[in-house]
Structure formats: C-alpha cells, structure tokens
Coordinates of C-alpha atoms and ligand atoms in Angstrom, one line a residue:
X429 CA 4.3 27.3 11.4
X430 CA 1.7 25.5 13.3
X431 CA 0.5 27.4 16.8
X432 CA -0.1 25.1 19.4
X433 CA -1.0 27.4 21.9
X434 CA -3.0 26.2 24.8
X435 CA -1.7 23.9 27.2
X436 CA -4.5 21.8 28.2
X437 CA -4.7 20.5 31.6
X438 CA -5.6 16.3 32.4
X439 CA -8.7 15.4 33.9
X440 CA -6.3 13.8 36.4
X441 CA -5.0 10.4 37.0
X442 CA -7.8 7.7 37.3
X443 CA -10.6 9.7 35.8
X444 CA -12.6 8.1 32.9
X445 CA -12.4 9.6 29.7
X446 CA -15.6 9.6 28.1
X447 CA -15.7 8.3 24.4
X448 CA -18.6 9.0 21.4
X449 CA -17.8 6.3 19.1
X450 CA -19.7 7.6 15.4
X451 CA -19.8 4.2 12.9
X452 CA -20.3 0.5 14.1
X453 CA -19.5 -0.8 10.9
X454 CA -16.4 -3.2 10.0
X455 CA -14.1 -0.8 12.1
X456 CA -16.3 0.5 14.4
X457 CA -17.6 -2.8 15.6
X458 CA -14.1 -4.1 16.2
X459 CA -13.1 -0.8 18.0
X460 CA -16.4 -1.4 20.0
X461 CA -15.4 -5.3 20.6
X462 CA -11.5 -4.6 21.2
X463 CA -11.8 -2.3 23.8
X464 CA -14.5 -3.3 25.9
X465 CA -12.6 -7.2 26.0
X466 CA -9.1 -5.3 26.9
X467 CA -10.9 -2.7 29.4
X468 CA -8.4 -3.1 32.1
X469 CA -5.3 -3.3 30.2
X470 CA -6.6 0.1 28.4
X471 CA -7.0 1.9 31.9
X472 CA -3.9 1.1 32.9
X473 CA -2.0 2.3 29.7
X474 CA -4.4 5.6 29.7
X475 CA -4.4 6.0 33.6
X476 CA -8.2 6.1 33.6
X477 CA -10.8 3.9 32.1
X478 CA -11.9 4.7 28.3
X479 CA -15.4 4.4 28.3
X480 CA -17.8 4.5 25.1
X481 CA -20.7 6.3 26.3
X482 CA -22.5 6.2 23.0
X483 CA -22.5 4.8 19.2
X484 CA -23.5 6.8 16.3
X485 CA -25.2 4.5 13.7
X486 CA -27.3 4.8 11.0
X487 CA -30.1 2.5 11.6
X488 CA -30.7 2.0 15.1
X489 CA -32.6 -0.6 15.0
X490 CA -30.4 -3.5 12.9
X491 CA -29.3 -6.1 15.4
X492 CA -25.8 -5.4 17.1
X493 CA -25.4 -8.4 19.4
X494 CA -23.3 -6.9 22.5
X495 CA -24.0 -3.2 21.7
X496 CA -26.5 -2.0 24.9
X497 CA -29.6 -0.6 23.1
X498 CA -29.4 2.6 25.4
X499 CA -25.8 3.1 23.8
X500 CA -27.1 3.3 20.2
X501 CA -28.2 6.6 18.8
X502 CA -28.6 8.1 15.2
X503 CA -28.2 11.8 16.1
X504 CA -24.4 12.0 15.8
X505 CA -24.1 15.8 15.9
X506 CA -26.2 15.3 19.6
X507 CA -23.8 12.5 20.7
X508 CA -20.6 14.3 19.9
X509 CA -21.5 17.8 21.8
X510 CA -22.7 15.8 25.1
X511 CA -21.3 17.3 27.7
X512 CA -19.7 13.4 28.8
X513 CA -18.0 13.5 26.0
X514 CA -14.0 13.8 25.8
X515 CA -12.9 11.9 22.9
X516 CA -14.8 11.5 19.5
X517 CA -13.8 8.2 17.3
X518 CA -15.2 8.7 13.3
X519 CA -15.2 6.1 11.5
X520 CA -18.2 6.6 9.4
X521 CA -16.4 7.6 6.3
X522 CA -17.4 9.9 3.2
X523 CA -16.5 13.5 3.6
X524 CA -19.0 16.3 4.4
X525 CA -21.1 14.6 7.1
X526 CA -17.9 13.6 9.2
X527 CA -16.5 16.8 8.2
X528 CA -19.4 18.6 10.3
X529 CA -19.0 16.0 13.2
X530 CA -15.1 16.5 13.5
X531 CA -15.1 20.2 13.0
X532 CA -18.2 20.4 15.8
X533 CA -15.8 18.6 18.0
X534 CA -12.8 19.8 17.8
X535 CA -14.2 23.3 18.4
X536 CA -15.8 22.3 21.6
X537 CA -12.6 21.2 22.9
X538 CA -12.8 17.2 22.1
X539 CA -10.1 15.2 21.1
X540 CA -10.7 13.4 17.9
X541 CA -9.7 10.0 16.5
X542 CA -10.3 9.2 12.6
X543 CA -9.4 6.6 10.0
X544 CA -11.1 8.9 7.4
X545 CA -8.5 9.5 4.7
X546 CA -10.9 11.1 2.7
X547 CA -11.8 13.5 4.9
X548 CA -8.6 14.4 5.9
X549 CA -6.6 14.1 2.6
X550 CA -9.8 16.9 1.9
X551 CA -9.4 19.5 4.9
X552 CA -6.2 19.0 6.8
X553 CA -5.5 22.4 7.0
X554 CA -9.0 23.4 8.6
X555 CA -8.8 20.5 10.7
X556 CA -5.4 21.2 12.0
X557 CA -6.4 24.3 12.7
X558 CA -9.3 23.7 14.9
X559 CA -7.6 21.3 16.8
X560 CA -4.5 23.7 17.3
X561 CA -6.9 26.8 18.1
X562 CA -9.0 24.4 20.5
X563 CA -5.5 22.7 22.6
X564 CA -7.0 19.2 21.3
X565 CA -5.2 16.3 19.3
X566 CA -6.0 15.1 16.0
X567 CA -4.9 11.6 15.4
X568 CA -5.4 9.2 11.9
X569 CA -3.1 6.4 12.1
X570 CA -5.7 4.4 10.5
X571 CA -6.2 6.3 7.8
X572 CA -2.9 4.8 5.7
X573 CA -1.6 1.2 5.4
X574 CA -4.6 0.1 8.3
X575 CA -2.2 -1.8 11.0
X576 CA 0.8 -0.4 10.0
X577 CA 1.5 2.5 12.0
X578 CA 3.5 4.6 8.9
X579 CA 1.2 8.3 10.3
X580 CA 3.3 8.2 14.1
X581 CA 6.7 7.1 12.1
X582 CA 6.5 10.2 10.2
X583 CA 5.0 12.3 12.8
X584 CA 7.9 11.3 15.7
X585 CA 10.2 8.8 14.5
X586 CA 11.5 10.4 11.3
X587 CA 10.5 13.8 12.1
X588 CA 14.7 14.9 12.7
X589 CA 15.4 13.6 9.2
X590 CA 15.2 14.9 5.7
X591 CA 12.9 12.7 3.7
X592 CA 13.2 12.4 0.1
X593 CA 10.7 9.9 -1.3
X594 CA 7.7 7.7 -0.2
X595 CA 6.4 4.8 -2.3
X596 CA 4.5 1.5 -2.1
X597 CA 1.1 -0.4 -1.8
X598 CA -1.3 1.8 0.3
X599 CA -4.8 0.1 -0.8
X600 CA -5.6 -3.4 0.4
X601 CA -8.8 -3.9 -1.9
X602 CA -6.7 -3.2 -5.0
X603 CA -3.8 -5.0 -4.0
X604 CA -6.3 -8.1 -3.6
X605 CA -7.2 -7.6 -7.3
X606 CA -4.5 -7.8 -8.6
X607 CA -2.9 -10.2 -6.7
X608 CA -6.2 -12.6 -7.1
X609 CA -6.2 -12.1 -11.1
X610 CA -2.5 -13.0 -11.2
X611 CA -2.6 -16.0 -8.7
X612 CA -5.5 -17.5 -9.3
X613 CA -7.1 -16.0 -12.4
X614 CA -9.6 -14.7 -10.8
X615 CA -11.5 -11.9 -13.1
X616 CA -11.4 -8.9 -11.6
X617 CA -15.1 -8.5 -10.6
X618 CA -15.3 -11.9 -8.1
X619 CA -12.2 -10.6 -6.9
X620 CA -13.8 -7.0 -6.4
X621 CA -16.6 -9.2 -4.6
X622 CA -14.2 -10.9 -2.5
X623 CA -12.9 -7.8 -1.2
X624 CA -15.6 -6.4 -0.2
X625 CA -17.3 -8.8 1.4
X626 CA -14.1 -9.1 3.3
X627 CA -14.7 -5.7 4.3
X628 CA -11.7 -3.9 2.5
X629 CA -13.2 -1.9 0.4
X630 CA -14.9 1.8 0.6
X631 CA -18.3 2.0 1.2
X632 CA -17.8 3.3 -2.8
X633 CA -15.3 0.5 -4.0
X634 CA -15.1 3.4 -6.8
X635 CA -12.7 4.7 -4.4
X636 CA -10.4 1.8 -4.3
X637 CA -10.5 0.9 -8.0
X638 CA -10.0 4.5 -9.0
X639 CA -6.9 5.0 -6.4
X640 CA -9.1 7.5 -5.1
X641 CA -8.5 6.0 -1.2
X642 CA -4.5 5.2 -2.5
X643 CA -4.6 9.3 -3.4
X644 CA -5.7 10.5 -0.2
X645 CA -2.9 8.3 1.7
X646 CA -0.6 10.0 -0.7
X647 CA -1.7 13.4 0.0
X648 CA -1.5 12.4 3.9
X649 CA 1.7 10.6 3.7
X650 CA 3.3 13.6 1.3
X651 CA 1.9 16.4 3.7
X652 CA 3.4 14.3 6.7
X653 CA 6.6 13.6 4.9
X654 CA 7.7 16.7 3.7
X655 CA 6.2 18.9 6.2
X656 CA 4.2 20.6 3.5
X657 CA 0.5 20.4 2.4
X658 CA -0.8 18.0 -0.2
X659 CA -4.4 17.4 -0.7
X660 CA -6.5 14.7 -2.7
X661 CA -6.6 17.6 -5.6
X662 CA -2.7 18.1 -6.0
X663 CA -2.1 14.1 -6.7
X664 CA -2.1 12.5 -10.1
X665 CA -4.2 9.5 -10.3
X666 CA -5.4 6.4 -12.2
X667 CA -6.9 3.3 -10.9
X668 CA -6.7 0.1 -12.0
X669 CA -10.3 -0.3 -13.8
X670 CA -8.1 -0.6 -17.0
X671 CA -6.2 -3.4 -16.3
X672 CA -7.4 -6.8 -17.8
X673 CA -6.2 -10.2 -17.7
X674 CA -4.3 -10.2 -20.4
X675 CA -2.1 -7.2 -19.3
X676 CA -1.4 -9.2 -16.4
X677 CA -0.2 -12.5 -18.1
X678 CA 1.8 -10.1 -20.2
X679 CA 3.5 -8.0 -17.7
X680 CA 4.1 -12.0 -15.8
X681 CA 5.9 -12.9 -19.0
X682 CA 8.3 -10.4 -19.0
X683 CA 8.9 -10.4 -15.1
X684 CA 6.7 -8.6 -13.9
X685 CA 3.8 -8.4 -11.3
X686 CA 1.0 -5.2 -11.9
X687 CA 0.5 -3.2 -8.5
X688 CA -0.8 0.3 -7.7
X689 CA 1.7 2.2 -6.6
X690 CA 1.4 5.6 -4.5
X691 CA 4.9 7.8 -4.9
X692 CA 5.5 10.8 -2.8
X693 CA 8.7 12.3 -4.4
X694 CA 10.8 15.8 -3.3
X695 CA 12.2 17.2 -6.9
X696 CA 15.2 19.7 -7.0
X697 CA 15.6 21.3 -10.5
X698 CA 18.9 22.8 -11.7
X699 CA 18.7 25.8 -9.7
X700 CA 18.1 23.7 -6.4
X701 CA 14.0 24.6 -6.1
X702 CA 12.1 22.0 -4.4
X703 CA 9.0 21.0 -4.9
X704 CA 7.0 17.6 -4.4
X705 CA 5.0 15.3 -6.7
X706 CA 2.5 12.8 -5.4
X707 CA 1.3 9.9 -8.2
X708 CA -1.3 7.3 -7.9
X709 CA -0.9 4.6 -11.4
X710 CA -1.0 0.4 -11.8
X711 CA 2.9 0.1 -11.9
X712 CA 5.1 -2.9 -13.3
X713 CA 7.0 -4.3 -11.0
X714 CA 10.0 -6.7 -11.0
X715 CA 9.3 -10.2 -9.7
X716 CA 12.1 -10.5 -7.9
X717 CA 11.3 -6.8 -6.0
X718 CA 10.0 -7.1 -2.8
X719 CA 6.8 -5.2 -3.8
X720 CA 6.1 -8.0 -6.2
X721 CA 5.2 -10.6 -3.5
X722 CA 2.8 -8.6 -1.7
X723 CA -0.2 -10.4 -1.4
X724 CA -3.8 -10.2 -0.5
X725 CA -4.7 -7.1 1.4
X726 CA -1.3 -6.4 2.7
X727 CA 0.6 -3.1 2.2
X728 CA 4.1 -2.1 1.8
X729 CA 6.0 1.3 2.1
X730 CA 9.3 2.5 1.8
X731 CA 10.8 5.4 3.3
X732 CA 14.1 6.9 1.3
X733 CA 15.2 9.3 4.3
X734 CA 18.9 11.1 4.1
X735 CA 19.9 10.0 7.1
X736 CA 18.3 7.1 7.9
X737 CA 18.3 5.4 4.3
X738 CA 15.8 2.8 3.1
X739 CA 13.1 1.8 5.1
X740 CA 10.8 -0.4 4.7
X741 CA 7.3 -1.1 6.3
X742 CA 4.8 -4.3 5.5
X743 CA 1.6 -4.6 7.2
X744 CA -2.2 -5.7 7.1
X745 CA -3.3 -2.6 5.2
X746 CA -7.2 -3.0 5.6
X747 CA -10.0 -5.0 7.5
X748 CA -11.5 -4.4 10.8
X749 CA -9.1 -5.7 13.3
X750 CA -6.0 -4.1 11.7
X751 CA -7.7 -0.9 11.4
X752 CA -9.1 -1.2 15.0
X753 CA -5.3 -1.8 15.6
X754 CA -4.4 1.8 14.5
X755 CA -7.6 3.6 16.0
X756 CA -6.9 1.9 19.3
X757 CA -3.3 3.5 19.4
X758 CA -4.1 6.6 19.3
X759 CA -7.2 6.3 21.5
X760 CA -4.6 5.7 23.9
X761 CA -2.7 8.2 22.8
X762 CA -5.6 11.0 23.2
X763 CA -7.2 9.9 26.5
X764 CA -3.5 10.1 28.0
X765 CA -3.3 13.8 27.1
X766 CA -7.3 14.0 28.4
X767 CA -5.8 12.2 31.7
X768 CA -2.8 13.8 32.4
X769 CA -3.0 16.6 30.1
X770 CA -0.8 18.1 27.3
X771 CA -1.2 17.1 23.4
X772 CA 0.8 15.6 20.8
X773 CA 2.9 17.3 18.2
X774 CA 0.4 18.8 15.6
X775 CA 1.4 18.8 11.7
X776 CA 3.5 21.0 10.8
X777 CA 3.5 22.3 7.0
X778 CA 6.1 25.1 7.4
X779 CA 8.0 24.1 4.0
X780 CA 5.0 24.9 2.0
X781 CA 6.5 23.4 -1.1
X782 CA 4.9 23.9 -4.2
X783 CA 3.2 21.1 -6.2
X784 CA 5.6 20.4 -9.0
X785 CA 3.2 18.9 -12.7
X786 CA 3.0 15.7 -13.4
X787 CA 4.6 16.2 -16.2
X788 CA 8.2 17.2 -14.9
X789 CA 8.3 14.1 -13.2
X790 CA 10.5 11.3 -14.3
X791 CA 9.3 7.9 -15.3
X792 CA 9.6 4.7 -17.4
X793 CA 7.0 2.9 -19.3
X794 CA 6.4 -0.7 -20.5
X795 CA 4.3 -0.5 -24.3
X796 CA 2.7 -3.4 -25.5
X797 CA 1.5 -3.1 -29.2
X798 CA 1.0 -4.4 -32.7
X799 CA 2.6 -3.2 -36.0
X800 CA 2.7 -4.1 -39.5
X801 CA 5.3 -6.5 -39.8
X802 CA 7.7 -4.4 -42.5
X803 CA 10.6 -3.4 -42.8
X804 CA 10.7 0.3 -41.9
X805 CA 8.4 0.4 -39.4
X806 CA 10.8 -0.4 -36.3
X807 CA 12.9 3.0 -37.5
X808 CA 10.0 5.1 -37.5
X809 CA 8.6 4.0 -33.9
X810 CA 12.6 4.8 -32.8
X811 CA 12.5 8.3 -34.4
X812 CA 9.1 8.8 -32.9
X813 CA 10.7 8.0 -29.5
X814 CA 14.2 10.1 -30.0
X815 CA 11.8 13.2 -31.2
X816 CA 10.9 12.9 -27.6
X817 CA 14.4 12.6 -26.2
X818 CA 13.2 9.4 -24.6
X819 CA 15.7 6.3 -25.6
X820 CA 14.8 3.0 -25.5
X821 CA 16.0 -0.1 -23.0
X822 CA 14.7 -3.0 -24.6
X823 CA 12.4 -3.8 -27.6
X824 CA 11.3 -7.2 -28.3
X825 CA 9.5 -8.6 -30.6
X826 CA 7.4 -11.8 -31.4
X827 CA 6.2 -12.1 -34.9
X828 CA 3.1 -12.7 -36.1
X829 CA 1.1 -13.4 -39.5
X830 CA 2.3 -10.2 -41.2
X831 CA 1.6 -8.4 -37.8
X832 CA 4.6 -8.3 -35.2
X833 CA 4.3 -7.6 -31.6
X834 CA 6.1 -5.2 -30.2
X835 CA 7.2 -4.7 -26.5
X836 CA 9.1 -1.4 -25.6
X837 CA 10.6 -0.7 -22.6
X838 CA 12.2 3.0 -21.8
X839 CA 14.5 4.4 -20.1
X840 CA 13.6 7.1 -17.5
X841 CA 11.9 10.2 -19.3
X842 CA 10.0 12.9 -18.3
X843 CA 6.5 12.2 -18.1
X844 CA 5.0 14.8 -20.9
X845 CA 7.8 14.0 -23.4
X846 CA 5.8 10.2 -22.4
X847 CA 2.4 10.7 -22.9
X848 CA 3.4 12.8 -26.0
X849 CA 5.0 9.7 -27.9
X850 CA 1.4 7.3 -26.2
X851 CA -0.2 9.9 -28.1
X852 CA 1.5 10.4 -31.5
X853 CA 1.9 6.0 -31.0
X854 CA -1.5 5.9 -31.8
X855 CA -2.0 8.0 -35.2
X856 CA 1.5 6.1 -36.9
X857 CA -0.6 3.7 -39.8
X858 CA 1.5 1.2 -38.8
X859 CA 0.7 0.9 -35.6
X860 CA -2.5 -1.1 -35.6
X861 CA -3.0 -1.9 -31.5
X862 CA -1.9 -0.3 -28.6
X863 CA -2.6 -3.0 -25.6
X864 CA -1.0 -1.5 -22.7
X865 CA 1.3 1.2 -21.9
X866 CA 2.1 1.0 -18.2
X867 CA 5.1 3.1 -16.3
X868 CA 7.7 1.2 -14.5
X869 CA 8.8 3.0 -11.6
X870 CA 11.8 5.4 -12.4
X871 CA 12.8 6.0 -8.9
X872 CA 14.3 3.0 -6.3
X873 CA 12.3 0.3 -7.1
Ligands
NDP723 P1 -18.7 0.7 7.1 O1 -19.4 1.2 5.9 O2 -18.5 -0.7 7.4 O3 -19.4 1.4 8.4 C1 -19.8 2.7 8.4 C2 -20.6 2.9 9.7 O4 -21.0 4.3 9.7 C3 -21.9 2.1 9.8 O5 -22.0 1.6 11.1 C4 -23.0 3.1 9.5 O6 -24.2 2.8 10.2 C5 -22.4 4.3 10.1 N1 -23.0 5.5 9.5 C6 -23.2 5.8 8.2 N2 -23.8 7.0 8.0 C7 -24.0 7.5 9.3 C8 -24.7 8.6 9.8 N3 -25.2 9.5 9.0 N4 -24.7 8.8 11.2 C9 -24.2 7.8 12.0 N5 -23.6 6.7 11.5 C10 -23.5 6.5 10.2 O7 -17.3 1.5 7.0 P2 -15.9 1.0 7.5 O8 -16.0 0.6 8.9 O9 -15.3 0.0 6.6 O10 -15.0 2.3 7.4 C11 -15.2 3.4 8.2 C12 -14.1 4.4 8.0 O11 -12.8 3.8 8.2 C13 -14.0 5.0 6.6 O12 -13.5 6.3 6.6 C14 -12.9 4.1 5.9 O13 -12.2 4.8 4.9 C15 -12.0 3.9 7.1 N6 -11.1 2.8 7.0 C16 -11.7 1.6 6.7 C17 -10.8 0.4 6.6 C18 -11.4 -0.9 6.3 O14 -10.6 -1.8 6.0 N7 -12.7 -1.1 6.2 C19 -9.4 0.6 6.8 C20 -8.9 1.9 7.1 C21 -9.8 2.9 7.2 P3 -25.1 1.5 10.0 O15 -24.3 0.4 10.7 O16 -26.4 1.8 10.6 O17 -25.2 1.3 8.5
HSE724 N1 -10.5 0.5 1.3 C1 -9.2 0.7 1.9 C2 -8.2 -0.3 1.3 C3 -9.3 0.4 3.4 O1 -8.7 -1.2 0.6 O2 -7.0 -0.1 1.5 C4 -8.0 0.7 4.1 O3 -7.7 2.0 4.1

C-alpha cells in the first residue's frame, strides 16, 4: 500500500509556478521551445503561468539560439534547491546523476517531471517514496512509447480493470533498424547512424540495441500494469545486435517481419499462484499482424485487459517533439496540483507479485539450420525435440548439394525445455549450421 499522506495546499489560482528545466538536449530544447511559443494557452490550462527560471546544461557556453544566457547554468544540484523553484523537469538521462537531482527534489517538496526510463525502471520504489513522504507528484509519461501516452492509461484509465498482458514495440531506434534493413536494405550500422542523428537514440545507443531502454519500459509498464514492482533487473533481455541481413530476408520469406518485442505477462500455475514475467527479444512476426507494419520510429502496444479486452495503442515513440509531447502533459498536470493544490494518484505496488523465471514462460521459436542431407537425420532432430516435450508445427526443407536446409517452427513450449533443445541442436554431427533461432510470440500475437 502506497501512503499518500499530506495534502498539499496550491499556490492559488494565477500564481506562476516556477520551473528548473535540467537537459537542453533533443527533448529539453523542444520542452524549452514548446512552451515558451504556447505560453498563454499553458496558463490557462495550469491557472498560472509555467515559467522556466533556469536550464541545467552541461556546457554553458555552446550556442543555444533563444535560450537567455542568464537562464543557463551547469550547477544542477544549485538550480533544483532554489528557493523559485516548484517543479523540476530531468531530461538529462543516465542514472546516478539524475538520481541525486530527483531525489534532492522531491525531498524539498518539488514536483518532478522525467522521461528517464532508466532511472526510474532503476529506483521506482525510492522515488515513489520520496514523493509520497514529501505530498509531491512524480510524473514519466515520456519515459515509454515518447507521444503515446500508455504511463496515464494505466495509471487512470485502466486502473478499475484486471490486466493480464502488455506487449509491443517500445523502442523507436530499434524499430528504425529493422524496419530500414528490411525496406530498404539498409545495413544495420547507417541505419544505427540514421537514428541517431535523428535523435532517437540513448546518449549510449548500447541501450537501444541491447533492449536495454525497451527493458526499462517493461519494467515501468509491468510495475504499472500489474500494480506490482518490476525493475530493469527482473526482465529478460536480448537486443537485436545479432540480427543480420540475412535473418531478415529469411524471416521475409517465410512471412515474417523481425521486431523487438517487450511482453509483460501475469502467469497463474495449476494451483492459481500468480506471478509476472517481463521479456525483451527480436521477435518474428506475421506480415499480415499489425505489429508487422510498424515503421520508422513508431511504437505500438497492446493492452489484453479482462474487462476491457484488446487494446491497442500506436504512436511516435521517440524524437524531441513527441517526447516534448508527453513531458508537456504532465507539466500541466503538476503545476495544476502546485496551483490549486492536491496530487495525483501515486503508484501503487500492493500486489507485490513475484517474478516468475524465464524459463516457465511459454514460447515458440522459428530455427533456421543446415544438416547433412541423409536419411535419418530428420528423425533424430524430432526425437531431440519430443525429449523436450516440445512438438513441431512446421518443418521445411530446401535441399542443397548433400546439405539440406532446414526451417522448424514450434509449437508453444516452455522456454527452458527451448533453450535446452538450441543447446543439444548444436552438438548433433549432423547438424552443421545453426543460422538463427528466433521465438515467435506464444501469446496473442
Ligand atoms: P540528449 O543527450 O540530447 O541531451 C541531454 C542533455 O542533458 C544535454 O543538454 C546535456 O547538456 C545535458 N546534461 C548532460 N549532463 C549534464 C549535467 N551533468 N548537468 C546538466 N546537464 C547535463 O538527451 P535526450 O534529450 O535525447 O534525452 C534526455 C532524456 O529523455 C533521457 O533520459 C532519454 O532516455 C529520455 N528520452 C529521450 C527520447 C528521445 O527520443 N530522445 C524519448 C523519450 C525519452 P549539453 O547540451 O551541454 O550537452
Ligand atoms: N532511445 C529511445 C527509443 C527514445 O529509441 O525508443 C525513446 O524512449
């Protein structure tokens, strides 16, 4: 159970609410730009005016046309405990630093506004609890899917139903990857390049390409979800560093488009227990599935709710203006409570489910590899499989000059029983190649 309890009292209708805005980078700079051109319209939704009364850079003295020079500081930790200051805005990104700032905020009774995944998916729980012990909100729309606003769905509109899985394309710079490779064949590092010049990617593009970043919106949209707490350590994850060309023309031949997927799933085992799994991994999917055509930077999520059934939400999932989009919202959303006092519902994590392995979870895979074209050797790939309990869907083959490839498609298995038959694949002297072995997605997709 979360305690929210102070009641904080506004500044009153019509009084300016004083903003430290730490990071003037691609989001920062359109926060910065967005609000200053919509001043009036944003004092009129707040009932006061929203005034940034300083920027936290780095280097103060790189040219930022527009930016007062008087405005500019690189003492963050000053900035944020001015006594002017109501509402803090990070969006500096990394972990510890930020960390510091937030924390020395929300203890001195500011509001704070992040699209730090990272830092969050890290130390929700000590965050939560400064802000509840200090009466203040914690908002960080933009920390999943950018523009689309999947943090306030959770947190209000879905928060009377039961919620039973979360899935789809959280990471804009990966989903340009691949989506690039497949389109136009672009290789994968001009395609990296593109994104980040575009400003998608982390500061670290490690972070996208290891579904680092697409792990942290798990953890957050898991947490959220099923009222429970998931960090960055409790999700499975592999990027998509692996993935070449060729596994993409192969996974277009037989249908399929490569994306990284993020799946949030609540498990029930035969005695009813619940628990939750959250999974970052390059995932086939069908062409014909909306995920497929999900281009560019954009994201998708679905919601699987009891009541409410599918849902499904697309969006501009990075770059500066969509993020400036989310951060925006709930700077509204914060300097209202400063105004006119009060806060918004704080996370709750009262389920406290555990964290159910990897390995109970249920999946499919797609195996791409190369055997000795013989008679026999089809049988003892089978047995290998039914050792595992895992049965096949589809096996095709193409043949070769005395070497056959072979493409295996499974039904849903558990995981373990999976990586055990990936692993014993490998030492069979008739299997001379494994290309790829990717999951399908054993759940709704
Ligand atoms: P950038 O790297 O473009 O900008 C970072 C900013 O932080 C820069 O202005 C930099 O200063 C400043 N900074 C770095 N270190 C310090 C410091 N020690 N003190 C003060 N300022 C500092 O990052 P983004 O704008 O892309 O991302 C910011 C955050 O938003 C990250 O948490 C990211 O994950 C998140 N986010 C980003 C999205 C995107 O599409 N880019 C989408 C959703 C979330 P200087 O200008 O001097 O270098
Ligand atoms: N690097 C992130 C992405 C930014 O590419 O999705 C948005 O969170």
């Amino acid at each position: 159970m979360t305690s929210q309890t102070k009641i904080r009292t506004g500044k009153g209708e019509g009084e300016a609410v004083g903003i430290a805005l730490l990071g003037f980078g691609t989001v920062g700079a359109e926060v910065f730009r967005l609000l200053g051109e919509n001043a009036d319209a944003f004092a009129h939704r707040i009932g006061g005016p929203a005034e940034i009364r300083g920027v936290a850079v780095q280097n103060k003295n790189k040219l930022r046309p527009g930016v007062p020079k008087d405005l500019l500081t690189d003492d963050a930790k000053a900035l944020v405990m001015r006594d002017d200051i109501d509402l803090v805005v990070e969006v500096i990104g990394g972990i510890d630093f930020p960390r510091e700032l937030v924390l020395a905020a929300l203890n001195a009774g500011k509001s704070v506004v992040t699209a730090n995944k990272a830092l969050v998916a890290a130390h929700a729980d000590e965050l939560a609890e400064a802000a509840d012990n200090a009466g203040v909100d914690l908002y960080f729309e933009a920390a999943v899917a950018a523009a689309i606003p999947v943090v306030g769905m959770l947190r209000r509109s879905l928060a009377g139903d039961q919620i039973q899985r979360i899935s789809g394309i959280v990471n804009g710079t990966t989903n340009f990857i691949l989506d690039a490779m497949e389109s136009t064949g672009a290789s994968y590092a001009d395609a990296l390049a593109e994104a980040t010049r575009l400003g998608y990617a982390e500061a670290d593009p490690t972070a996208d390409v290891e579904g680092h970043d697409a792990a942290s919106k798990a953890a957050i949209l898991a947490s959220l979800g099923f009222h429970t707490r998931v960090t960055f350590d409790d999700v499975y994850c592999e990027g998509i560093s692996n993935i070449t060309a060729e596994d993409i023309s192969a996974a277009q031949q037989a249908g399929y488009s490569i994306k990284l997927l993020a799946i949030c799933e609540r498990l029930r085992d035969a005695e009813g227990n619940e628990s939750v799994n959250a999974r970052v991994h390059p995932t086939l999917v069908p062409k014909e599935h909306p995920l497929a055509s999900v281009s560019k930077s954009y994201n998708a999520i679905f919601v699987e709710a009891e009541a409410a059934g599918s849902l499904m939400f697309y969006g501009n999932g990075a770059g500066g203006n969509p993020t400036a989009s989310a951060v925006l919202g709930d700077v509204v959303g914060a300097s209202r409570n400063i105004v006119h006092g009060g806060r918004a519902p704080g996370e709750n994590t009262y389920a406290n489910l555990p964290i159910a392995d990897f390995g109970q979870v249920y999946t499919r895979y797609h195996i791409d590899m190369e055997v000795v074209d013989r008679t026999g050797v089809l049988s003892a790939i089978s047995a290998l499989f039914a050792k595992h309990n895992v049965s096949l869907r589809t096996v095709r083959q193409e043949d070769g000059d005395g070497i056959a490839r072979l493409i295996v498609v499974t039904h849903t298995a558990l995981e373990h029983e999976m990586q055990g038959i990936v692993e014993e694949l490998g030492q069979l002297d008739d299997v001379k190649a494994v290309h790829s072995v990717i999951r399908l997605d054993g759940g709704q997709l």
